């Protein structure tokens, strides 16, 4: 039986085994998917042991995405752009690395939420790994403008400059949170880690255009701090990152098995479980 796993530290909380098991049942694929706890200093050894035991591929979560990038002997363009790898595929010619996070985000926005990105004004909050992973797929969706904003403005500016060759007609700009004052956006995506500490980014008010979407890459029971702040400002179209989690998993499944699962039922089950927790 083909074996896959998600590797990280910690890892016991991961929903990936349930997601991929549901995908396998739905598509008639025979596989085994488990969690793999790697020592903080033992990522490469854990991957090599899994591969030598017949493993076919790994999803990679914190804190190993940069190490996975370094380990991969071939990398996809979106992995190169992200500077991080979350999906490893073991092939006869080596280890292939990809990054499905940004593709998962875009598919959640467009397929699940019915949100058109082409021609829209997009604001991406943050300049760390989550933002970097999202940038190329967002730019490929051809928004009219994409603004990067971060608490540290220089990090946002540097990140924007590194992606300028990929802008393809999208107006790409960057700065600090105070620089956003007086601007409005159709889609605002929180890629900062603020929600992990139950905080919202210190944003100016009035950023949301009529009918705008507020999106947080984090998820939990109820609103994140960022979504609660957006709701308090009158935003009615809100979404968390649970759909992104399921969609990036589906993208990995497609890479490994050559078939794209129907994510709707899986996402609905996870949403019901989260609401009942």
mmCIF file of C-alpha atoms in Angstrom:
data_model
loop_
_atom_site.group_PDB
_atom_site.id
_atom_site.type_symbol
_atom_site.label_atom_id
_atom_site.label_comp_id
_atom_site.label_asym_id
_atom_site.label_seq_id
_atom_site.Cartn_x
_atom_site.Cartn_y
_atom_site.Cartn_z
ATOM 1 C CA UNK A 1 0.000 0.000 0.000
ATOM 2 C CA UNK A 2 1.303 3.463 -0.891
ATOM 3 C CA UNK A 3 2.287 5.396 2.223
ATOM 4 C CA UNK A 4 2.114 9.131 2.831
ATOM 5 C CA UNK A 5 2.322 11.272 5.966
ATOM 6 C CA UNK A 6 2.457 14.795 7.311
ATOM 7 C CA UNK A 7 5.712 15.616 9.078
ATOM 8 C CA UNK A 8 6.151 18.327 11.682
ATOM 9 C CA UNK A 9 6.807 19.135 15.331
ATOM 10 C CA UNK A 10 4.297 19.220 16.971
ATOM 11 C CA UNK A 11 2.064 17.110 14.739
ATOM 12 C CA UNK A 12 -0.547 15.210 16.789
ATOM 13 C CA UNK A 13 -3.125 17.987 16.229
ATOM 14 C CA UNK A 14 -2.945 17.751 12.429
ATOM 15 C CA UNK A 15 -6.185 17.281 10.487
ATOM 16 C CA UNK A 16 -4.284 16.088 7.406
ATOM 17 C CA UNK A 17 -4.722 12.329 8.027
ATOM 18 C CA UNK A 18 -8.507 12.727 8.228
ATOM 19 C CA UNK A 19 -8.569 14.951 5.157
ATOM 20 C CA UNK A 20 -6.494 12.624 3.006
ATOM 21 C CA UNK A 21 -8.347 9.530 4.227
ATOM 22 C CA UNK A 22 -11.589 11.193 3.125
ATOM 23 C CA UNK A 23 -10.054 12.091 -0.244
ATOM 24 C CA UNK A 24 -8.895 8.487 -0.716
ATOM 25 C CA UNK A 25 -12.336 7.041 0.063
ATOM 26 C CA UNK A 26 -14.010 9.495 -2.254
ATOM 27 C CA UNK A 27 -11.674 8.841 -5.199
ATOM 28 C CA UNK A 28 -11.221 5.094 -4.695
ATOM 29 C CA UNK A 29 -7.516 5.415 -4.008
ATOM 30 C CA UNK A 30 -5.780 2.839 -1.818
ATOM 31 C CA UNK A 31 -3.245 4.498 0.442
ATOM 32 C CA UNK A 32 -2.154 4.987 4.026
ATOM 33 C CA UNK A 33 -1.669 8.478 5.473
ATOM 34 C CA UNK A 34 -0.311 9.100 8.964
ATOM 35 C CA UNK A 35 1.470 11.688 11.117
ATOM 36 C CA UNK A 36 5.240 11.720 11.501
ATOM 37 C CA UNK A 37 6.801 13.538 14.442
ATOM 38 C CA UNK A 38 10.352 14.575 13.577
ATOM 39 C CA UNK A 39 12.890 15.770 16.155
ATOM 40 C CA UNK A 40 13.666 19.454 15.740
ATOM 41 C CA UNK A 41 17.210 18.562 14.737
ATOM 42 C CA UNK A 42 16.294 15.391 12.862
ATOM 43 C CA UNK A 43 14.106 16.363 9.905
ATOM 44 C CA UNK A 44 16.336 15.035 7.123
ATOM 45 C CA UNK A 45 16.905 11.718 8.893
ATOM 46 C CA UNK A 46 13.174 11.289 9.473
ATOM 47 C CA UNK A 47 12.434 11.963 5.801
ATOM 48 C CA UNK A 48 15.143 9.583 4.623
ATOM 49 C CA UNK A 49 13.892 6.840 6.945
ATOM 50 C CA UNK A 50 10.319 7.287 5.710
ATOM 51 C CA UNK A 51 11.419 7.232 2.088
ATOM 52 C CA UNK A 52 13.663 4.171 2.512
ATOM 53 C CA UNK A 53 10.754 2.334 4.145
ATOM 54 C CA UNK A 54 8.725 2.802 0.962
ATOM 55 C CA UNK A 55 7.035 6.158 1.596
ATOM 56 C CA UNK A 56 5.772 7.924 -1.516
ATOM 57 C CA UNK A 57 5.375 11.475 -0.295
ATOM 58 C CA UNK A 58 5.148 13.856 2.652
ATOM 59 C CA UNK A 59 3.259 16.984 3.555
ATOM 60 C CA UNK A 60 5.506 19.286 5.558
ATOM 61 C CA UNK A 61 4.347 21.651 8.262
ATOM 62 C CA UNK A 62 6.040 23.874 10.853
ATOM 63 C CA UNK A 63 8.878 24.181 11.509
ATOM 64 C CA UNK A 64 10.341 22.247 8.593
ATOM 65 C CA UNK A 65 9.221 23.961 5.367
ATOM 66 C CA UNK A 66 12.583 25.674 4.845
ATOM 67 C CA UNK A 67 14.481 22.441 5.482
ATOM 68 C CA UNK A 68 12.193 20.678 3.005
ATOM 69 C CA UNK A 69 13.033 23.368 0.446
ATOM 70 C CA UNK A 70 16.751 22.718 0.955
ATOM 71 C CA UNK A 71 16.293 18.941 0.803
ATOM 72 C CA UNK A 72 14.381 18.858 -2.480
ATOM 73 C CA UNK A 73 16.533 18.057 -5.497
ATOM 74 C CA UNK A 74 13.908 19.525 -7.846
ATOM 75 C CA UNK A 75 11.475 22.313 -6.997
ATOM 76 C CA UNK A 76 8.384 23.683 -8.713
ATOM 77 C CA UNK A 77 8.245 27.358 -9.737
ATOM 78 C CA UNK A 78 5.774 28.095 -6.946
ATOM 79 C CA UNK A 79 8.077 26.423 -4.399
ATOM 80 C CA UNK A 80 10.980 28.513 -5.688
ATOM 81 C CA UNK A 81 8.876 31.654 -5.409
ATOM 82 C CA UNK A 82 7.722 30.788 -1.881
ATOM 83 C CA UNK A 83 11.193 29.817 -0.719
ATOM 84 C CA UNK A 84 9.547 26.963 1.167
ATOM 85 C CA UNK A 85 8.198 23.484 0.458
ATOM 86 C CA UNK A 86 5.102 21.883 1.995
ATOM 87 C CA UNK A 87 4.815 18.851 -0.308
ATOM 88 C CA UNK A 88 7.546 16.312 -1.030
ATOM 89 C CA UNK A 89 7.169 13.628 -3.685
ATOM 90 C CA UNK A 90 9.695 10.804 -3.836
ATOM 91 C CA UNK A 91 10.562 9.927 -7.418
ATOM 92 C CA UNK A 92 13.121 7.683 -9.040
ATOM 93 C CA UNK A 93 15.166 10.734 -10.052
ATOM 94 C CA UNK A 94 15.098 12.395 -6.642
ATOM 95 C CA UNK A 95 12.931 14.360 -4.235
ATOM 96 C CA UNK A 96 10.500 16.832 -5.815
ATOM 97 C CA UNK A 97 9.385 19.803 -3.709
ATOM 98 C CA UNK A 98 6.267 21.881 -4.233
ATOM 99 C CA UNK A 99 4.301 24.483 -2.298
ATOM 100 C CA UNK A 100 0.517 24.127 -2.460
ATOM 101 C CA UNK A 101 -0.385 26.768 0.146
ATOM 102 C CA UNK A 102 -0.919 29.670 -2.246
ATOM 103 C CA UNK A 103 -2.804 27.519 -4.731
ATOM 104 C CA UNK A 104 -5.008 26.337 -1.865
ATOM 105 C CA UNK A 105 -5.722 29.924 -0.865
ATOM 106 C CA UNK A 106 -6.653 30.989 -4.388
ATOM 107 C CA UNK A 107 -8.865 27.959 -4.929
ATOM 108 C CA UNK A 108 -10.649 28.568 -1.618
ATOM 109 C CA UNK A 109 -11.249 32.185 -2.586
ATOM 110 C CA UNK A 110 -12.478 31.436 -6.091
ATOM 111 C CA UNK A 111 -14.126 28.003 -5.963
ATOM 112 C CA UNK A 112 -15.497 27.895 -2.405
ATOM 113 C CA UNK A 113 -16.187 31.556 -1.726
ATOM 114 C CA UNK A 114 -17.082 32.627 -5.256
ATOM 115 C CA UNK A 115 -14.642 35.509 -5.082
ATOM 116 C CA UNK A 116 -13.270 36.890 -8.337
ATOM 117 C CA UNK A 117 -9.637 37.962 -8.060
ATOM 118 C CA UNK A 118 -9.088 39.280 -11.590
ATOM 119 C CA UNK A 119 -9.327 43.056 -11.695
ATOM 120 C CA UNK A 120 -9.808 43.403 -7.921
ATOM 121 C CA UNK A 121 -7.851 45.408 -5.333
ATOM 122 C CA UNK A 122 -6.138 42.961 -2.985
ATOM 123 C CA UNK A 123 -4.415 43.733 0.310
ATOM 124 C CA UNK A 124 -2.122 41.075 1.769
ATOM 125 C CA UNK A 125 -1.159 41.598 5.411
ATOM 126 C CA UNK A 126 2.201 40.218 6.539
ATOM 127 C CA UNK A 127 5.621 39.653 4.993
ATOM 128 C CA UNK A 128 6.611 36.271 6.410
ATOM 129 C CA UNK A 129 6.437 32.772 4.997
ATOM 130 C CA UNK A 130 2.650 32.662 4.709
ATOM 131 C CA UNK A 131 2.570 35.854 2.650
ATOM 132 C CA UNK A 132 5.503 34.763 0.499
ATOM 133 C CA UNK A 133 3.809 31.446 -0.263
ATOM 134 C CA UNK A 134 0.636 33.201 -1.385
ATOM 135 C CA UNK A 135 2.125 35.897 -3.577
ATOM 136 C CA UNK A 136 2.816 34.102 -6.860
ATOM 137 C CA UNK A 137 -0.602 32.363 -7.084
ATOM 138 C CA UNK A 138 -2.319 35.644 -6.178
ATOM 139 C CA UNK A 139 -0.403 37.549 -8.858
ATOM 140 C CA UNK A 140 -1.188 34.821 -11.405
ATOM 141 C CA UNK A 141 -4.887 35.458 -10.713
ATOM 142 C CA UNK A 142 -4.398 38.967 -12.195
ATOM 143 C CA UNK A 143 -5.789 41.378 -9.594
ATOM 144 C CA UNK A 144 -5.670 45.018 -10.689
ATOM 145 C CA UNK A 145 -3.524 45.813 -7.662
ATOM 146 C CA UNK A 146 -1.861 43.883 -4.875
ATOM 147 C CA UNK A 147 -0.659 45.776 -1.823
ATOM 148 C CA UNK A 148 1.641 44.221 0.750
ATOM 149 C CA UNK A 149 1.521 45.698 4.234
ATOM 150 C CA UNK A 150 3.463 44.685 7.311
ATOM 151 C CA UNK A 151 4.161 46.014 10.784
ATOM 152 C CA UNK A 152 7.770 46.371 9.594
ATOM 153 C CA UNK A 153 7.427 48.281 6.326
ATOM 154 C CA UNK A 154 10.905 47.462 5.037
ATOM 155 C CA UNK A 155 10.150 43.714 5.042
ATOM 156 C CA UNK A 156 7.024 44.288 2.961
ATOM 157 C CA UNK A 157 8.902 46.511 0.509
ATOM 158 C CA UNK A 158 11.709 43.960 0.103
ATOM 159 C CA UNK A 159 9.211 41.144 -0.464
ATOM 160 C CA UNK A 160 7.297 43.145 -3.056
ATOM 161 C CA UNK A 161 10.508 43.965 -4.927
ATOM 162 C CA UNK A 162 11.448 40.287 -5.117
ATOM 163 C CA UNK A 163 8.103 39.502 -6.783
ATOM 164 C CA UNK A 164 7.959 42.501 -9.121
ATOM 165 C CA UNK A 165 9.072 40.439 -12.170
ATOM 166 C CA UNK A 166 5.991 38.240 -11.626
ATOM 167 C CA UNK A 167 3.502 41.123 -11.400
ATOM 168 C CA UNK A 168 2.370 40.763 -15.056
ATOM 169 C CA UNK A 169 0.383 43.983 -15.159
ATOM 170 C CA UNK A 170 -0.765 43.930 -11.543
ATOM 171 C CA UNK A 171 0.149 47.127 -9.710
ATOM 172 C CA UNK A 172 2.326 45.855 -6.849
ATOM 173 C CA UNK A 173 3.028 48.134 -3.888
ATOM 174 C CA UNK A 174 4.131 47.773 -0.268
ATOM 175 C CA UNK A 175 4.510 49.623 3.006
ATOM 176 C CA UNK A 176 3.646 49.675 6.680
ATOM 177 C CA UNK A 177 0.182 49.492 8.237
ATOM 178 C CA UNK A 178 -0.095 53.297 8.703
ATOM 179 C CA UNK A 179 0.556 53.757 4.955
ATOM 180 C CA UNK A 180 -2.814 52.111 4.239
ATOM 181 C CA UNK A 181 -4.796 55.069 5.584
ATOM 182 C CA UNK A 182 -7.195 56.440 2.970
ATOM 183 C CA UNK A 183 -7.064 53.366 0.738
ATOM 184 C CA UNK A 184 -9.821 50.817 0.116
ATOM 185 C CA UNK A 185 -9.634 47.201 -0.968
ATOM 186 C CA UNK A 186 -11.982 44.541 -2.304
ATOM 187 C CA UNK A 187 -10.166 41.612 -0.666
ATOM 188 C CA UNK A 188 -8.084 41.822 2.512
ATOM 189 C CA UNK A 189 -6.102 38.703 3.460
ATOM 190 C CA UNK A 190 -4.480 38.355 6.864
ATOM 191 C CA UNK A 191 -1.258 36.349 6.541
ATOM 192 C CA UNK A 192 0.243 37.642 9.807
ATOM 193 C CA UNK A 193 0.661 35.457 12.871
ATOM 194 C CA UNK A 194 -1.364 37.901 14.987
ATOM 195 C CA UNK A 195 -4.373 35.585 15.236
ATOM 196 C CA UNK A 196 -2.207 32.961 16.957
ATOM 197 C CA UNK A 197 -1.939 35.320 19.916
ATOM 198 C CA UNK A 198 -5.593 36.454 19.669
ATOM 199 C CA UNK A 199 -4.564 39.860 18.376
ATOM 200 C CA UNK A 200 -5.578 41.785 15.284
ATOM 201 C CA UNK A 201 -3.102 43.733 13.137
ATOM 202 C CA UNK A 202 -3.081 47.444 13.974
ATOM 203 C CA UNK A 203 -4.798 48.614 10.808
ATOM 204 C CA UNK A 204 -6.352 51.979 9.957
ATOM 205 C CA UNK A 205 -10.145 51.977 9.746
ATOM 206 C CA UNK A 206 -11.997 52.314 6.457
ATOM 207 C CA UNK A 207 -9.938 49.805 4.450
ATOM 208 C CA UNK A 208 -12.873 47.712 3.280
ATOM 209 C CA UNK A 209 -14.687 48.706 0.113
ATOM 210 C CA UNK A 210 -18.437 48.003 -0.044
ATOM 211 C CA UNK A 211 -18.951 44.242 -0.331
ATOM 212 C CA UNK A 212 -15.309 43.522 0.524
ATOM 213 C CA UNK A 213 -14.090 40.143 1.760
ATOM 214 C CA UNK A 214 -12.042 39.866 4.956
ATOM 215 C CA UNK A 215 -10.048 36.612 4.942
ATOM 216 C CA UNK A 216 -7.836 35.164 7.676
ATOM 217 C CA UNK A 217 -5.434 32.326 6.876
ATOM 218 C CA UNK A 218 -5.857 31.158 10.482
ATOM 219 C CA UNK A 219 -8.995 29.391 11.672
ATOM 220 C CA UNK A 220 -10.669 28.379 14.903
ATOM 221 C CA UNK A 221 -14.052 28.157 16.524
ATOM 222 C CA UNK A 222 -15.763 31.446 15.827
ATOM 223 C CA UNK A 223 -14.078 34.589 14.535
ATOM 224 C CA UNK A 224 -10.345 35.105 14.794
ATOM 225 C CA UNK A 225 -9.293 38.428 16.302
ATOM 226 C CA UNK A 226 -8.758 39.847 12.821
ATOM 227 C CA UNK A 227 -12.191 38.747 11.605
ATOM 228 C CA UNK A 228 -13.847 40.047 14.774
ATOM 229 C CA UNK A 229 -12.290 43.457 14.138
ATOM 230 C CA UNK A 230 -13.449 43.408 10.517
ATOM 231 C CA UNK A 231 -16.968 42.431 11.582
ATOM 232 C CA UNK A 232 -17.004 45.303 14.058
ATOM 233 C CA UNK A 233 -16.203 47.639 11.158
ATOM 234 C CA UNK A 234 -19.284 46.417 9.320
ATOM 235 C CA UNK A 235 -17.735 43.814 7.017
ATOM 236 C CA UNK A 236 -20.269 41.049 6.343
ATOM 237 C CA UNK A 237 -18.271 38.842 3.961
ATOM 238 C CA UNK A 238 -15.769 37.011 6.176
ATOM 239 C CA UNK A 239 -13.851 33.738 5.864
ATOM 240 C CA UNK A 240 -11.188 31.884 7.813
ATOM 241 C CA UNK A 241 -8.441 29.573 6.567
ATOM 242 C CA UNK A 242 -10.128 26.200 7.036
ATOM 243 C CA UNK A 243 -10.969 26.081 3.331
ATOM 244 C CA UNK A 244 -7.366 26.923 2.471
ATOM 245 C CA UNK A 245 -6.225 23.986 4.623
ATOM 246 C CA UNK A 246 -8.483 21.573 2.752
ATOM 247 C CA UNK A 247 -7.662 23.001 -0.681
ATOM 248 C CA UNK A 248 -3.892 22.886 -0.215
ATOM 249 C CA UNK A 249 -4.309 19.247 0.845
ATOM 250 C CA UNK A 250 -6.326 18.568 -2.307
ATOM 251 C CA UNK A 251 -3.561 20.113 -4.387
ATOM 252 C CA UNK A 252 -1.041 17.750 -2.752
ATOM 253 C CA UNK A 253 -3.376 14.804 -3.353
ATOM 254 C CA UNK A 254 -3.591 15.778 -7.028
ATOM 255 C CA UNK A 255 0.203 15.890 -7.281
ATOM 256 C CA UNK A 256 0.564 12.458 -5.734
ATOM 257 C CA UNK A 257 -2.413 10.580 -7.186
ATOM 258 C CA UNK A 258 -3.289 12.436 -10.387
ATOM 259 C CA UNK A 259 -6.905 13.063 -9.360
ATOM 260 C CA UNK A 260 -8.458 16.119 -7.717
ATOM 261 C CA UNK A 261 -10.917 15.240 -4.936
ATOM 262 C CA UNK A 262 -14.185 17.048 -4.293
ATOM 263 C CA UNK A 263 -13.309 19.227 -1.313
ATOM 264 C CA UNK A 264 -16.843 20.426 -0.520
ATOM 265 C CA UNK A 265 -18.024 17.480 1.630
ATOM 266 C CA UNK A 266 -14.699 17.275 3.489
ATOM 267 C CA UNK A 267 -14.716 20.983 4.267
ATOM 268 C CA UNK A 268 -18.351 20.811 5.413
ATOM 269 C CA UNK A 269 -17.563 17.943 7.806
ATOM 270 C CA UNK A 270 -14.606 19.796 9.318
ATOM 271 C CA UNK A 271 -16.676 22.971 9.664
ATOM 272 C CA UNK A 272 -19.437 21.138 11.511
ATOM 273 C CA UNK A 273 -16.911 19.529 13.827
ATOM 274 C CA UNK A 274 -15.220 22.843 14.526
ATOM 275 C CA UNK A 275 -18.538 24.538 15.280
ATOM 276 C CA UNK A 276 -19.510 21.784 17.706
ATOM 277 C CA UNK A 277 -16.184 21.764 19.564
#
